[in-house]
Short mmCIF file of C-alpha atoms (C1' of nucleotides) in Angstrom, two decimals:
data_model
loop_
_atom_site.label_atom_id
_atom_site.label_comp_id
_atom_site.label_asym_id
_atom_site.label_seq_id
_atom_site.Cartn_x
_atom_site.Cartn_y
_atom_site.Cartn_z
CA MET V 1 46.14 -1.24 4.05
CA ASP V 2 42.86 -1.63 1.81
CA GLU V 3 40.12 0.62 2.63
CA ILE V 4 36.77 -0.95 4.11
CA LYS V 5 34.73 -2.31 0.84
CA SER V 6 31.12 -0.73 2.79
CA PRO V 7 30.49 -4.14 4.41
CA SER V 8 27.32 -2.52 5.42
CA PHE V 9 26.24 0.73 3.44
CA LYS V 10 23.81 2.21 5.35
CA PRO V 11 22.58 5.47 3.06
CA LEU V 12 22.51 8.99 4.95
CA TYR V 13 18.63 9.21 4.71
CA GLN V 14 18.25 6.14 6.41
CA GLN V 15 20.05 6.67 9.63
CA VAL V 16 18.36 10.30 9.83
CA LYS V 17 15.14 8.37 9.00
CA GLU V 18 15.77 5.76 12.08
CA LEU V 19 16.97 8.69 14.42
CA MET V 20 13.17 11.00 13.77
CA VAL V 21 11.57 7.55 14.41
CA LEU V 22 13.36 7.33 17.59
CA ARG V 23 11.83 11.00 18.39
CA LEU V 24 8.52 9.93 17.61
CA THR V 25 9.26 6.57 19.90
CA ASP V 26 10.03 8.64 23.51
CA ARG V 27 7.31 11.08 22.07
CA SER V 28 10.05 13.88 22.10
CA TRP V 29 7.67 14.77 18.35
CA ALA V 30 4.24 13.75 19.92
CA PRO V 31 1.28 12.66 18.47
CA GLY V 32 -0.16 15.79 16.12
CA SER V 33 2.57 18.40 16.66
CA ILE V 34 4.62 20.26 14.20
CA LEU V 35 8.51 19.50 13.46
CA PRO V 36 11.10 21.84 12.48
CA SER V 37 11.44 23.12 9.12
CA GLU V 38 13.95 21.34 6.77
CA ALA V 39 16.33 23.65 6.86
CA LEU V 40 16.58 23.13 10.49
CA LEU V 41 16.65 19.73 10.88
CA ALA V 42 19.13 19.89 8.48
CA ALA V 43 21.25 21.73 10.48
CA GLU V 44 20.55 19.72 13.51
CA PHE V 45 21.40 16.49 11.83
CA GLY V 46 24.77 18.21 9.89
CA VAL V 47 23.17 16.90 6.38
CA SER V 48 22.31 18.24 3.43
CA GLN V 49 18.30 20.06 3.23
CA GLY V 50 18.12 17.29 -0.01
CA THR V 51 18.58 13.98 2.79
CA VAL V 52 16.17 15.22 5.63
CA ARG V 53 13.53 15.47 3.03
CA LYS V 54 14.32 12.15 1.44
CA ALA V 55 14.11 10.55 5.06
CA LEU V 56 10.13 13.05 5.78
CA ASP V 57 8.72 11.82 2.25
CA GLU V 58 9.68 8.13 3.23
CA LEU V 59 8.16 8.57 6.84
CA THR V 60 5.13 9.83 5.24
CA SER V 61 5.02 7.36 2.89
CA GLU V 62 4.23 4.88 5.53
CA ASN V 63 1.54 7.88 7.23
CA LEU V 64 3.85 8.35 10.27
CA LEU V 65 3.60 11.69 9.21
CA ARG V 66 2.27 14.27 7.38
CA ARG V 67 3.25 17.25 5.73
CA SER V 68 1.51 20.72 4.30
CA GLN V 69 2.71 23.03 1.45
CA GLY V 70 2.94 26.17 3.37
CA ARG V 71 2.42 24.87 6.92
CA GLY V 72 4.81 22.40 7.60
CA THR V 73 5.76 18.79 8.65
CA PHE V 74 3.15 16.99 11.28
CA VAL V 75 3.25 14.02 13.39
CA THR V 76 0.53 11.78 12.38
CA GLU V 77 -2.39 11.39 15.51
CA HIS V 78 -5.57 9.36 15.22
CA THR V 79 -8.23 11.83 14.75
CA ALA V 80 -11.37 9.79 14.74
CA ASN V 81 -11.56 10.22 10.78
CA ARG V 82 -7.96 8.21 10.76
CA SER V 83 -9.00 5.42 13.42
CA LEU V 84 -12.53 4.97 12.24
CA PHE V 85 -11.84 5.56 8.42
CA HIS V 86 -7.96 4.30 7.42
CA PHE V 87 -8.04 1.32 9.78
CA LEU V 88 -11.75 0.47 9.14
CA ASN V 89 -11.97 -1.33 6.03
CA MET V 90 -16.21 -2.49 6.01
CA VAL V 91 -18.38 -0.13 3.18
CA ASP V 92 -21.68 -0.32 1.99
CA GLN V 93 -23.36 -1.36 -1.25
CA ASN V 94 -22.05 2.44 -2.46
CA ASN V 95 -18.21 1.39 -1.79
CA GLU V 96 -18.47 3.82 0.87
CA LYS V 97 -17.12 4.26 4.65
CA GLN V 98 -20.23 4.58 7.13
CA ILE V 99 -19.17 5.61 10.91
CA PRO V 100 -20.01 3.21 13.48
CA GLU V 101 -21.56 3.37 16.55
CA SER V 102 -20.02 1.54 19.23
CA HIS V 103 -21.50 -0.42 21.73
CA LEU V 104 -19.76 -2.40 25.51
CA VAL V 105 -20.78 -5.29 26.49
CA SER V 106 -18.31 -5.73 28.64
CA ILE V 107 -14.53 -5.19 29.93
CA ALA V 108 -12.60 -7.30 32.40
CA SER V 109 -9.22 -8.00 33.07
CA GLY V 110 -7.59 -11.76 32.78
CA LEU V 111 -4.48 -14.30 31.95
CA ALA V 112 -3.24 -14.16 28.43
CA THR V 113 -4.10 -17.63 26.47
CA GLU V 114 -0.80 -18.87 24.99
CA SER V 115 -2.26 -17.73 21.70
CA GLU V 116 -2.97 -14.30 22.95
CA ALA V 117 0.75 -14.60 24.30
CA ILE V 118 2.22 -15.10 21.19
CA ASP V 119 0.17 -12.80 18.79
CA LEU V 120 0.83 -9.76 21.36
CA GLY V 121 4.46 -10.87 21.83
CA LEU V 122 3.96 -11.21 25.72
CA ILE V 123 6.21 -13.73 28.00
CA GLU V 124 4.06 -16.81 29.57
CA SER V 125 1.00 -15.97 31.54
CA MET V 126 0.26 -12.08 31.92
CA ASN V 127 -2.22 -9.77 32.69
CA VAL V 128 -4.47 -8.66 29.37
CA ILE V 129 -7.38 -6.82 29.72
CA ARG V 130 -10.31 -7.91 27.15
CA ILE V 131 -12.69 -5.58 25.65
CA GLN V 132 -16.34 -7.33 24.03
CA ARG V 133 -18.06 -4.44 21.76
CA ASN V 134 -21.17 -4.71 19.35
CA ARG V 135 -20.98 -1.85 16.45
CA SER V 136 -23.42 -0.28 14.18
CA LEU V 137 -23.43 1.50 10.44
CA GLU V 138 -26.69 2.97 9.97
CA GLY V 139 -28.40 1.73 12.96
CA ILE V 140 -27.78 -1.70 12.08
CA PRO V 141 -25.63 -4.34 14.01
CA VAL V 142 -23.19 -5.20 11.93
CA ILE V 143 -19.66 -6.30 14.04
CA THR V 144 -19.49 -8.27 17.04
CA GLU V 145 -15.74 -8.44 18.43
CA GLU V 146 -13.31 -8.73 21.38
CA ILE V 147 -10.52 -6.81 21.56
CA VAL V 148 -7.37 -7.75 24.00
CA VAL V 149 -4.70 -5.44 25.10
CA SER V 150 -1.76 -6.25 27.40
CA SER V 151 -2.39 -5.06 31.01
CA ASN V 152 1.06 -2.66 30.95
CA ARG V 153 0.36 -0.82 27.94
CA THR V 154 -3.59 0.21 29.82
CA PRO V 155 -3.45 -0.10 33.78
CA GLY V 156 -6.27 0.14 35.01
CA LEU V 157 -8.24 0.41 31.82
CA GLU V 158 -10.54 -2.57 32.88
CA ASN V 159 -11.27 0.79 35.23
CA TYR V 160 -11.55 3.63 33.09
CA PRO V 161 -15.04 5.81 33.50
CA LEU V 162 -17.85 5.16 31.02
CA PRO V 163 -18.55 4.87 28.17
CA LEU V 164 -15.53 4.03 26.36
CA PRO V 165 -14.93 6.42 23.41
CA ASN V 166 -15.99 4.58 19.89
CA THR V 167 -12.63 5.48 18.68
CA LEU V 168 -9.91 3.08 21.14
CA TYR V 169 -6.66 4.94 19.13
CA GLN V 170 -7.36 7.91 20.00
CA LEU V 171 -7.36 6.21 23.35
CA TYR V 172 -4.66 4.52 23.72
CA GLU V 173 -2.75 7.71 21.92
CA LYS V 174 -4.04 10.23 24.62
CA ASP V 175 -4.15 8.32 27.74
CA PHE V 176 -1.55 5.21 27.18
CA GLY V 177 0.88 7.16 25.48
CA PHE V 178 1.32 4.34 22.35
CA SER V 179 -0.10 5.13 18.73
CA VAL V 180 -0.99 2.21 16.16
CA THR V 181 0.67 3.00 13.09
CA SER V 182 0.18 -0.14 10.82
CA ALA V 183 -2.04 -3.47 11.46
CA ARG V 184 -2.47 -7.18 9.19
CA GLU V 185 -5.65 -8.81 9.26
CA TRP V 186 -6.65 -12.31 8.22
CA LEU V 187 -9.78 -12.94 7.08
CA THR V 188 -12.10 -16.11 7.15
CA ALA V 189 -15.55 -16.91 6.88
CA VAL V 190 -16.97 -19.01 9.97
CA SER V 191 -20.49 -19.96 11.11
CA ALA V 192 -22.44 -17.57 14.01
CA ASN V 193 -22.86 -19.41 17.35
CA GLN V 194 -25.72 -18.18 19.21
CA GLN V 195 -24.14 -15.81 20.86
CA GLN V 196 -22.70 -13.78 17.84
CA ALA V 197 -25.85 -14.60 16.46
CA GLN V 198 -28.03 -12.76 18.96
CA HIS V 199 -25.99 -9.58 19.26
CA LEU V 200 -25.83 -9.59 15.12
CA ASN V 201 -29.10 -10.86 15.06
CA VAL V 202 -28.93 -13.06 12.65
CA GLU V 203 -29.49 -16.89 12.82
CA VAL V 204 -27.46 -19.61 14.39
CA GLY V 205 -25.05 -21.03 11.79
CA ALA V 206 -25.27 -18.10 8.98
CA PRO V 207 -22.00 -16.91 7.78
CA LEU V 208 -19.56 -14.81 9.06
CA LEU V 209 -16.94 -12.59 8.24
CA CYS V 210 -14.25 -13.35 11.14
CA VAL V 211 -11.03 -10.33 11.15
CA LYS V 212 -8.77 -11.08 13.41
CA ARG V 213 -6.53 -8.54 13.25
CA ILE V 214 -3.14 -7.14 15.58
CA ALA V 215 -2.05 -4.07 15.82
CA TYR V 216 1.15 -2.90 15.31
CA THR V 217 3.18 0.59 16.74
CA TYR V 218 6.44 2.20 15.87
CA ASN V 219 8.87 0.12 14.70
CA ALA V 220 6.28 -3.45 14.22
CA GLN V 221 5.69 -4.37 17.72
CA PRO V 222 2.32 -5.54 18.27
CA VAL V 223 -0.07 -4.11 20.70
CA GLU V 224 -3.90 -4.59 20.69
CA LEU V 225 -5.15 -8.05 19.26
CA ARG V 226 -8.74 -7.59 17.40
CA ILE V 227 -10.76 -10.53 16.81
CA SER V 228 -14.21 -9.06 14.68
CA LEU V 229 -16.97 -10.72 13.46
CA CYS V 230 -19.16 -9.14 10.68
CA HIS V 231 -22.52 -9.90 9.15
CA THR V 232 -22.11 -9.07 5.69
CA ALA V 233 -25.43 -9.24 3.77
CA ASN V 234 -25.28 -5.15 3.21
CA HIS V 235 -21.70 -4.37 3.58
CA SER V 236 -17.86 -6.38 2.96
CA TYR V 237 -14.15 -5.61 3.39
CA LEU V 238 -12.98 -3.69 0.96
CA SER V 239 -8.54 -4.44 -0.15
CA GLU V 240 -7.33 -2.53 -2.66
CA LEU V 241 -3.70 -4.88 -4.22
CA THR V 242 -1.39 -3.06 -6.40
CA MET Z 1 -1.78 42.41 -17.95
CA ASP Z 2 -1.57 40.75 -14.80
CA GLU Z 3 -0.21 37.16 -15.29
CA ILE Z 4 -1.43 34.07 -15.58
CA LYS Z 5 -1.88 32.70 -11.67
CA SER Z 6 -0.78 28.79 -12.16
CA PRO Z 7 -4.79 28.31 -12.69
CA SER Z 8 -3.87 24.94 -13.15
CA PHE Z 9 0.04 24.14 -12.78
CA LYS Z 10 1.44 20.54 -13.23
CA PRO Z 11 4.48 19.58 -11.73
CA LEU Z 12 6.90 18.50 -14.57
CA TYR Z 13 7.33 15.06 -13.81
CA GLN Z 14 4.44 14.68 -13.91
CA GLN Z 15 4.86 15.71 -16.85
CA VAL Z 16 6.87 13.06 -17.84
CA LYS Z 17 4.92 10.20 -15.96
CA GLU Z 18 2.25 10.66 -17.78
CA LEU Z 19 4.18 10.72 -21.73
CA MET Z 20 6.18 7.04 -20.17
CA VAL Z 21 2.81 5.70 -18.90
CA LEU Z 22 1.65 6.64 -22.55
CA ARG Z 23 4.89 4.40 -23.23
CA LEU Z 24 3.67 1.28 -21.06
CA THR Z 25 0.05 1.50 -22.91
CA ASP Z 26 0.73 1.54 -26.25
CA ARG Z 27 3.86 -1.17 -25.25
CA SER Z 28 6.34 0.42 -26.69
CA TRP Z 29 7.59 0.17 -23.37
CA ALA Z 30 6.73 -3.44 -23.46
CA PRO Z 31 6.53 -5.21 -20.29
CA GLY Z 32 9.72 -7.29 -19.23
CA SER Z 33 11.92 -5.26 -21.87
CA ILE Z 34 14.68 -2.32 -20.70
CA LEU Z 35 14.06 0.72 -20.07
CA PRO Z 36 16.72 3.66 -21.80
CA SER Z 37 19.01 5.29 -18.78
CA GLU Z 38 18.23 8.21 -16.55
CA ALA Z 39 20.46 10.17 -18.70
CA LEU Z 40 19.51 9.23 -21.56
CA LEU Z 41 16.02 9.88 -20.98
CA ALA Z 42 16.56 12.92 -19.21
CA ALA Z 43 17.92 14.37 -22.95
CA GLU Z 44 15.06 13.23 -24.68
CA PHE Z 45 13.01 14.54 -22.62
CA GLY Z 46 14.80 18.01 -22.13
CA VAL Z 47 14.58 17.39 -18.57
CA SER Z 48 17.16 16.94 -15.67
CA GLN Z 49 17.88 13.99 -14.30
CA GLY Z 50 16.48 14.52 -11.01
CA THR Z 51 13.43 15.04 -12.62
CA VAL Z 52 13.34 11.86 -14.79
CA ARG Z 53 14.35 9.91 -11.09
CA LYS Z 54 11.17 10.88 -9.56
CA ALA Z 55 9.03 10.00 -12.84
CA LEU Z 56 10.98 6.56 -12.42
CA ASP Z 57 10.20 6.48 -8.26
CA GLU Z 58 6.75 7.16 -8.30
CA LEU Z 59 6.16 4.74 -11.42
CA THR Z 60 8.31 2.02 -9.47
CA SER Z 61 6.38 3.00 -6.65
CA GLU Z 62 3.26 1.73 -8.57
CA ASN Z 63 4.79 -1.51 -9.03
CA LEU Z 64 4.90 -0.61 -13.23
CA LEU Z 65 8.25 -0.78 -13.05
CA ARG Z 66 11.32 -2.26 -11.55
CA ARG Z 67 14.39 -0.71 -10.99
CA SER Z 68 17.93 -2.53 -10.30
CA GLN Z 69 20.45 -0.46 -9.57
CA GLY Z 70 24.09 -1.85 -12.21
CA ARG Z 71 21.25 -3.75 -14.47
CA GLY Z 72 18.80 -1.09 -15.28
CA THR Z 73 15.45 0.20 -15.07
CA PHE Z 74 12.74 -2.50 -16.69
CA VAL Z 75 8.73 -2.77 -17.42
CA THR Z 76 7.31 -4.91 -14.96
CA GLU Z 77 5.69 -8.06 -16.29
CA HIS Z 78 3.52 -11.43 -15.04
CA THR Z 79 6.09 -13.52 -14.28
CA ALA Z 80 4.18 -16.50 -12.75
CA ASN Z 81 5.52 -15.50 -9.32
CA ARG Z 82 4.02 -11.86 -9.65
CA SER Z 83 0.86 -13.38 -10.76
CA LEU Z 84 0.56 -16.18 -7.79
CA PHE Z 85 2.14 -13.68 -5.16
CA HIS Z 86 1.47 -10.42 -5.49
CA PHE Z 87 -2.13 -11.31 -6.69
CA LEU Z 88 -3.48 -14.08 -4.58
CA ASN Z 89 -3.41 -13.26 -0.70
CA MET Z 90 -4.44 -16.30 0.57
CA VAL Z 91 -1.77 -17.29 3.55
CA ASP Z 92 -1.88 -20.82 5.05
CA GLN Z 93 -1.24 -21.57 9.14
CA ASN Z 94 1.87 -20.67 8.54
CA ASN Z 95 1.52 -17.31 6.89
CA GLU Z 96 3.04 -18.89 3.89
CA LYS Z 97 1.81 -18.22 0.19
CA GLN Z 98 1.55 -21.74 -1.19
CA ILE Z 99 1.12 -22.02 -5.60
CA PRO Z 100 -2.08 -22.69 -6.40
CA GLU Z 101 -3.32 -25.82 -9.15
CA SER Z 102 -5.80 -24.50 -11.25
CA HIS Z 103 -8.32 -27.46 -12.49
CA LEU Z 104 -10.41 -26.39 -15.59
CA VAL Z 105 -14.54 -26.73 -15.13
CA SER Z 106 -15.45 -25.06 -17.89
CA ILE Z 107 -15.24 -21.93 -20.47
CA ALA Z 108 -18.00 -20.72 -22.93
CA SER Z 109 -18.62 -17.83 -24.04
CA GLY Z 110 -21.91 -15.61 -23.70
CA LEU Z 111 -23.73 -11.82 -23.16
CA ALA Z 112 -22.75 -10.39 -19.90
CA THR Z 113 -25.45 -9.46 -17.68
CA GLU Z 114 -26.32 -5.87 -16.47
CA SER Z 115 -24.36 -6.55 -13.42
CA GLU Z 116 -21.21 -7.59 -15.35
CA ALA Z 117 -20.72 -4.63 -17.94
CA ILE Z 118 -21.26 -2.43 -15.15
CA ASP Z 119 -17.87 -3.72 -13.65
CA LEU Z 120 -16.20 -4.05 -16.79
CA GLY Z 121 -17.39 -1.12 -17.59
CA LEU Z 122 -18.70 -2.67 -21.03
CA ILE Z 123 -21.83 -1.03 -23.49
CA GLU Z 124 -25.74 -3.12 -22.87
CA SER Z 125 -25.26 -6.61 -23.66
CA MET Z 126 -21.52 -6.66 -24.58
CA ASN Z 127 -20.12 -10.79 -25.05
CA VAL Z 128 -17.85 -12.30 -22.39
CA ILE Z 129 -16.02 -15.20 -21.89
CA ARG Z 130 -16.47 -16.60 -18.99
CA ILE Z 131 -14.11 -19.63 -17.20
CA GLN Z 132 -14.65 -21.77 -13.87
CA ARG Z 133 -12.16 -23.45 -12.51
CA ASN Z 134 -10.45 -24.63 -9.16
CA ARG Z 135 -7.61 -24.09 -7.30
CA SER Z 136 -6.26 -26.55 -4.77
CA LEU Z 137 -3.61 -25.90 -2.21
CA GLU Z 138 -1.14 -27.95 -1.53
CA GLY Z 139 -3.13 -30.88 -3.36
CA ILE Z 140 -6.66 -29.47 -1.51
CA PRO Z 141 -9.52 -27.64 -2.83
CA VAL Z 142 -9.49 -24.39 -1.56
CA ILE Z 143 -10.67 -22.22 -4.22
CA THR Z 144 -13.85 -22.11 -6.91
CA GLU Z 145 -13.88 -19.33 -8.91
CA GLU Z 146 -15.47 -17.97 -11.74
CA ILE Z 147 -13.75 -15.31 -14.00
CA VAL Z 148 -15.81 -13.44 -16.62
CA VAL Z 149 -14.15 -10.90 -19.62
CA SER Z 150 -15.09 -8.57 -22.32
CA SER Z 151 -14.62 -11.15 -25.42
CA ASN Z 152 -13.26 -8.09 -27.62
CA ARG Z 153 -10.45 -7.63 -24.64
CA THR Z 154 -9.39 -11.54 -25.18
CA PRO Z 155 -11.64 -12.14 -28.74
CA GLY Z 156 -11.09 -17.05 -29.04
CA LEU Z 157 -10.08 -17.15 -25.51
CA GLU Z 158 -12.79 -19.77 -25.17
CA ASN Z 159 -11.16 -21.99 -28.00
CA TYR Z 160 -7.68 -22.03 -26.80
CA PRO Z 161 -5.84 -24.53 -26.86
CA LEU Z 162 -6.56 -26.24 -23.68
CA PRO Z 163 -5.45 -27.08 -20.86
CA LEU Z 164 -4.84 -22.99 -20.06
CA PRO Z 165 -2.45 -21.98 -18.36
CA ASN Z 166 -2.35 -21.62 -14.14
CA THR Z 167 -1.97 -17.51 -14.29
CA LEU Z 168 -4.33 -16.48 -16.06
CA TYR Z 169 -2.40 -12.60 -16.05
CA GLN Z 170 0.61 -14.19 -17.72
CA LEU Z 171 -1.52 -14.96 -21.39
CA TYR Z 172 -3.31 -12.80 -20.94
CA GLU Z 173 -0.09 -10.13 -21.13
CA LYS Z 174 1.22 -12.36 -24.11
CA ASP Z 175 -1.62 -13.31 -25.72
CA PHE Z 176 -3.90 -10.62 -25.79
CA GLY Z 177 -1.58 -7.50 -25.50
CA PHE Z 178 -2.87 -6.35 -21.97
CA SER Z 179 -1.24 -5.72 -18.32
CA VAL Z 180 -3.19 -6.38 -14.59
CA THR Z 181 -2.51 -3.66 -12.96
CA SER Z 182 -4.23 -3.13 -9.90
CA ALA Z 183 -6.93 -5.10 -8.36
CA ARG Z 184 -9.96 -4.24 -5.71
CA GLU Z 185 -11.68 -6.83 -3.86
CA TRP Z 186 -14.56 -6.73 -2.10
CA LEU Z 187 -15.13 -10.00 0.58
CA THR Z 188 -17.91 -11.42 2.04
CA ALA Z 189 -18.70 -14.19 3.90
CA VAL Z 190 -21.67 -16.64 2.40
CA SER Z 191 -23.16 -20.16 2.34
CA ALA Z 192 -21.84 -23.40 0.01
CA ASN Z 193 -24.39 -23.74 -1.92
CA GLN Z 194 -25.20 -27.26 -3.56
CA GLN Z 195 -22.59 -27.05 -6.47
CA GLN Z 196 -19.80 -24.87 -4.45
CA ALA Z 197 -19.99 -27.95 -1.17
CA GLN Z 198 -19.21 -30.27 -4.30
CA HIS Z 199 -16.08 -28.70 -5.49
CA LEU Z 200 -14.83 -27.65 -2.25
CA ASN Z 201 -15.44 -31.07 -0.92
CA VAL Z 202 -17.79 -29.38 2.46
CA GLU Z 203 -20.77 -29.92 2.84
CA VAL Z 204 -24.07 -27.52 1.33
CA GLY Z 205 -24.36 -24.03 3.83
CA ALA Z 206 -20.99 -24.47 5.24
CA PRO Z 207 -19.59 -20.78 5.34
CA LEU Z 208 -17.22 -19.91 2.05
CA LEU Z 209 -15.11 -16.49 2.14
CA CYS Z 210 -16.36 -14.94 -1.12
CA VAL Z 211 -13.72 -12.56 -3.18
CA LYS Z 212 -14.73 -10.43 -5.81
CA ARG Z 213 -12.29 -8.69 -7.98
CA ILE Z 214 -12.20 -6.48 -10.47
CA ALA Z 215 -8.92 -6.24 -12.08
CA TYR Z 216 -7.09 -2.16 -13.57
CA THR Z 217 -4.92 -2.26 -15.93
CA TYR Z 218 -3.17 1.20 -16.90
CA ASN Z 219 -5.23 3.83 -15.72
CA ALA Z 220 -7.76 1.86 -14.19
CA GLN Z 221 -9.76 0.81 -16.71
CA PRO Z 222 -11.53 -2.21 -16.18
CA VAL Z 223 -10.54 -5.77 -17.78
CA GLU Z 224 -11.33 -8.60 -15.30
CA LEU Z 225 -14.18 -9.46 -13.30
CA ARG Z 226 -13.16 -12.31 -10.45
CA ILE Z 227 -15.47 -14.12 -8.11
CA SER Z 228 -13.84 -16.92 -5.58
CA LEU Z 229 -15.08 -18.04 -2.97
CA CYS Z 230 -12.55 -20.21 -0.52
CA HIS Z 231 -13.02 -22.63 2.07
CA THR Z 232 -10.36 -21.28 5.09
CA ALA Z 233 -10.41 -24.09 7.47
CA ASN Z 234 -6.72 -23.60 7.10
CA HIS Z 235 -5.99 -20.57 4.68
CA SER Z 236 -6.80 -17.29 5.34
CA TYR Z 237 -6.77 -13.56 3.70
CA LEU Z 238 -4.32 -12.20 4.80
CA SER Z 239 -4.48 -7.49 4.34
CA GLU Z 240 -1.78 -5.41 5.85
CA LEU Z 241 -3.26 -2.11 6.87
CA THR Z 242 -0.98 0.79 6.68
"C1'" DG N 1 5.36 39.49 2.60
"C1'" DA N 2 8.10 35.90 5.71
"C1'" DG N 3 8.05 31.41 6.01
"C1'" DT N 4 6.34 26.47 4.86
"C1'" DG N 5 7.12 22.43 1.75
"C1'" DG N 6 7.56 21.03 -2.98
"C1'" DT N 7 10.05 21.63 -7.98
"C1'" DC N 8 13.78 21.37 -10.96
"C1'" DT N 9 18.57 21.82 -12.00
"C1'" DA N 10 24.03 20.57 -11.83
"C1'" DG N 11 27.59 17.86 -10.59
"C1'" DA N 12 30.08 14.81 -7.62
"C1'" DC N 13 30.45 10.52 -6.14
"C1'" DC N 14 28.84 6.07 -4.08
"C1'" DA N 15 27.21 0.53 -4.44
"C1'" DC N 16 26.15 -2.96 -8.02
"C1'" DG N 17 26.25 -6.19 -12.02
"C1'" DA N 18 27.87 -7.65 -16.26
"C1'" DA N 19 31.56 -8.18 -19.02
"C1'" DT M 1 36.68 -1.39 -16.57
"C1'" DC M 2 32.36 0.45 -17.51
"C1'" DG M 3 27.80 1.58 -17.79
"C1'" DT M 4 23.86 1.73 -14.40
"C1'" DG M 5 20.68 3.27 -10.91
"C1'" DG M 6 21.29 4.55 -5.88
"C1'" DT M 7 23.17 9.23 -2.89
"C1'" DC M 8 24.67 13.41 -1.59
"C1'" DT M 9 24.99 18.11 -2.00
"C1'" DA M 10 23.61 23.31 -2.48
"C1'" DG M 11 21.70 26.36 -4.36
"C1'" DA M 12 17.47 28.61 -7.30
"C1'" DC M 13 12.56 29.38 -7.66
"C1'" DC M 14 7.97 28.57 -7.15
"C1'" DA M 15 2.83 27.25 -4.58
"C1'" DC M 16 1.06 27.75 -0.15
"C1'" DT M 17 -0.78 29.43 4.20
"C1'" DC M 18 -1.14 32.73 7.31
"C1'" DT M 19 -0.40 37.47 9.25
#
DNA sequence: GAGTGGTCTAGACCACGAA
DNA sequence: TCGTGGTCTAGACCACTCT
């Protein structure tokens, strides 16, 4: 009999990595908590320490884990800093990120539109929660945005005690048990309509940067849709190409 | 005597990596060429194969090298594909990148403005070459842009036989001996002026996406400034956050 | 000093590509 | 069949953090 010629070879460290992602997904490794040491993990998974290390290193480079020499390996969590800085690309004219303030305009639940259902991977016209808010940088209104999440993922969010926290991703993680781990953004230029112009204190028809974001949790599941309109007179969106 | 307590400890693989970047910079490893095998490099640098591998892996993740199992390790070069796809983030409504056509408007040399000199790391008012061109996707004019490079880096470019190639980064690499390895882009929304409106076949005052790019070669040296105005009715700028 | 992650080594074996 | 990069192991030692 011929031996099997690796019809679907998958390296050990990738299998280990997948098991680790499972633990992150089901929260047996919760955000902010510390993992067992490399040696313990190696013993537990029955592989060498080098193999565990390769899996951990990949998860670290994907920002799912954070390692610190002498202290240990931790599950990345949405601290205020991470939410505000890692997932907000607006910089001022010195290329520095500022801390935004948020002002809630409205929050309500309703049926998902067809395009929202597609973007969020929902079936038909399920219920969603919509949040409108404005954000200021250094006291000046710069962003007006609408946020859409499935009611299934955030039950009761529309009745959450106000004010909502500035950093929604922290809220999702702490109160609703899912973590945003990556996102894609589509940028276009649009003209301000009357409502946007009012929120941003510009004239109707002024050019605005429109940022449509879909945020994903582990394994690229979409969890949030966000459309932000940004006034770019004194700020710009910074993108690094490598 | 106390021993030195590692006042500036630098791992071996990083030292090896720096030596490798030197070879890339001085082109003793030229774009597109193949590197010696891991075993040979290990012998040459006097370190283990694992250490060489770690240096090579980092350079690969920075897109300076490309590795291929069974074939070897190669210096990344600016093929048409890399220039057009890796450094052009405009996608159509199906999230697909299209091949752009370029139409030269003008090319001339002149003195750098103060802001150009700052962006390109030049001293005072050195000479630069400015290229204006329009780019179409699927036959529709979508981008009008100005490109600025130091005359020192591209001597005689203003008299280059026309038409200029579609992919300038290939030209820089092949004819002027420097490679673009990374870039930063700042995005804002602006209103079309008369000239832009004409090039893009839109009305004066229409919103346009303004992309200011600084492109860098090895070791983060700035080499090119580019300001692109994009008509985003049917295309958008895609940015991935991880 | 004990425990953690980070570096470095040497060697075995596997998957892949090309001749 | 050979040479390449890719995986996996076992073990030694180093740098860092905390107690």
